[in-house]
Coordinates of C-alpha atoms in Angstrom, one line a residue:
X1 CA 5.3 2.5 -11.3
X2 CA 4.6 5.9 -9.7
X3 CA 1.2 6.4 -7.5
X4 CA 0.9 9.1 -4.9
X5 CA -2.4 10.4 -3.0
X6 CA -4.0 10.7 -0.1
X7 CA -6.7 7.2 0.4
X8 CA -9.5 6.9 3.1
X9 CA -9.5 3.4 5.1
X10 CA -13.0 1.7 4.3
X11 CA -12.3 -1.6 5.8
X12 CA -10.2 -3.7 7.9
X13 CA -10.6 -6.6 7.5
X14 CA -8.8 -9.9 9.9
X15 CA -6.9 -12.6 7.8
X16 CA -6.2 -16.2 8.6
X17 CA -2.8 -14.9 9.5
X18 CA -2.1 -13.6 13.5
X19 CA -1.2 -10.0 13.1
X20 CA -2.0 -9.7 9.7
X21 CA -4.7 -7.3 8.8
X22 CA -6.4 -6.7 4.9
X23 CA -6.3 -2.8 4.8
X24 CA -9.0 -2.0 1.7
X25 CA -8.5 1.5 0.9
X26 CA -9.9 4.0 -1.5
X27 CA -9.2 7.9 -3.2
X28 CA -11.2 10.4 -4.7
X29 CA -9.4 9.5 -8.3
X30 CA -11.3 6.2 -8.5
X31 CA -8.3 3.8 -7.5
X32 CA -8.5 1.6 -4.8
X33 CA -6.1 -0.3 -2.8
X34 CA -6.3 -3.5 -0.5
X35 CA -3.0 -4.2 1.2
X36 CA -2.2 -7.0 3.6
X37 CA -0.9 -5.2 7.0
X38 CA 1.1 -6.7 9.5
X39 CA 0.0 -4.4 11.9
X40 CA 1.6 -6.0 15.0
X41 CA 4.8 -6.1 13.8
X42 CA 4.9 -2.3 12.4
X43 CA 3.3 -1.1 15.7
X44 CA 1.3 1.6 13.7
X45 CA -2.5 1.2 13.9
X46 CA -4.6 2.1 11.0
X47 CA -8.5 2.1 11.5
X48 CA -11.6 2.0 9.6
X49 CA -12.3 5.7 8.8
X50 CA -8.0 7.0 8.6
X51 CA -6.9 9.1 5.8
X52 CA -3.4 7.5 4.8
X53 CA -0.8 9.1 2.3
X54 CA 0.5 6.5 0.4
X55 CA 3.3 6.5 -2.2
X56 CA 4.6 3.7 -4.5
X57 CA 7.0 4.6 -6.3
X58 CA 10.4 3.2 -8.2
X59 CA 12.7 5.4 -6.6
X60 CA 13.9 4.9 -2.9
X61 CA 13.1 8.4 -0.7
X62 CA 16.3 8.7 0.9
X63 CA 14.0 9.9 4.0
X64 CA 11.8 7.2 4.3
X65 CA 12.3 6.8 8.5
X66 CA 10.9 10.5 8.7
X67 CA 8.5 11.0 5.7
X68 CA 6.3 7.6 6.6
X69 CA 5.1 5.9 9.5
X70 CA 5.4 2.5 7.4
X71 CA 8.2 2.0 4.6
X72 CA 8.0 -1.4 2.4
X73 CA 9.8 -2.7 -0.5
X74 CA 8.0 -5.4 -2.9
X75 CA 7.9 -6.3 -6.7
X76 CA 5.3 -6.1 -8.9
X77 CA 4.0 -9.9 -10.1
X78 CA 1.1 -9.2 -12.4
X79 CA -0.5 -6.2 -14.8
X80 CA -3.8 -6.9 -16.3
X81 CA -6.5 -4.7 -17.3
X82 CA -6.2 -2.0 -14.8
X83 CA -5.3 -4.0 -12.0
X84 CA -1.4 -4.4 -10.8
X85 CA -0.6 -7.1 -8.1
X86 CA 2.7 -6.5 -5.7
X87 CA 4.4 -9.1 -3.8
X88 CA 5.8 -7.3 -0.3
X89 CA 8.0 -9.9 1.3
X90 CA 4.8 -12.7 1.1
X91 CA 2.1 -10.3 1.6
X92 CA 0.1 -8.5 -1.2
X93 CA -1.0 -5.6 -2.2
X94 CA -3.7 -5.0 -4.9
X95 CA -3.7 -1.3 -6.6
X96 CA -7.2 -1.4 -8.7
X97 CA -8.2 0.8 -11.0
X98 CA -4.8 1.9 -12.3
X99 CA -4.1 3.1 -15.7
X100 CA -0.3 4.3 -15.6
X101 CA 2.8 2.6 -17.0
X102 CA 3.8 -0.4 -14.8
X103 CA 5.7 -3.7 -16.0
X104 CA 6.3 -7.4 -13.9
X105 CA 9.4 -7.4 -12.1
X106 CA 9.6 -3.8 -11.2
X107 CA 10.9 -3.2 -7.4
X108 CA 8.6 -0.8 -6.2
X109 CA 8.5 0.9 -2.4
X110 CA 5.7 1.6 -0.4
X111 CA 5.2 4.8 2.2
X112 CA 2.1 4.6 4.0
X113 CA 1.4 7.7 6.7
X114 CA -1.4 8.1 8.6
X115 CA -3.0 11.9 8.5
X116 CA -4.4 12.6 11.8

């Protein structure tokens, strides 16, 4: 799975879970993205209103500590229609909207870095 662009925060949403927000992003090439945050633990704030890079791709960056501000790892659980779901360590991210090549059980990593 490869997706890279540049996605504006439209909502932040709180989750039953302490430290664990529901980022709902979107870009100007119709995808959208919600992603469950654990913003406490990362220490990097993302707001309503941010612009965020974000990358998912196959391939580890070798320079992931200085190309991100956040670096994940997950696995893709489920492809249908245009929607892909991604398990990252027991929280999710949904990438809507996506009409690339993607399979189940693909390890995927995900850069996120705020633009200020």
């Amino acid at each position: 799975m490869q997706l890279s662009g540049d996605f504006k925060v439209m909502d932040v949403k709180g989750t039953d879970y302490r430290g664990i927000v529901r980022l709902e992003m979107s870009s100007e090439s119709g995808v959208s993205l919600a992603l469950e945050y654990p913003r406490n633990a990362v220490d990097v704030d993302i707001k309503q209103g941010d612009n965020v890079k974000v990358s998912i791709s196959n391939e580890k960056d070798p320079n992931y500590a200085s190309n991100w501000d956040v670096y994940m790892s997950g696995v893709v659980y489920y492809v249908g229609g245009n929607n892909v779901k991604i398990s990252i360590g027991g929280l999710l991210m949904d990438v809507n909207n996506f009409k690339n090549d993607v399979k189940v059980g693909e390890k995927v990593y995900i850069g996120l870095k705020v633009l200020r």
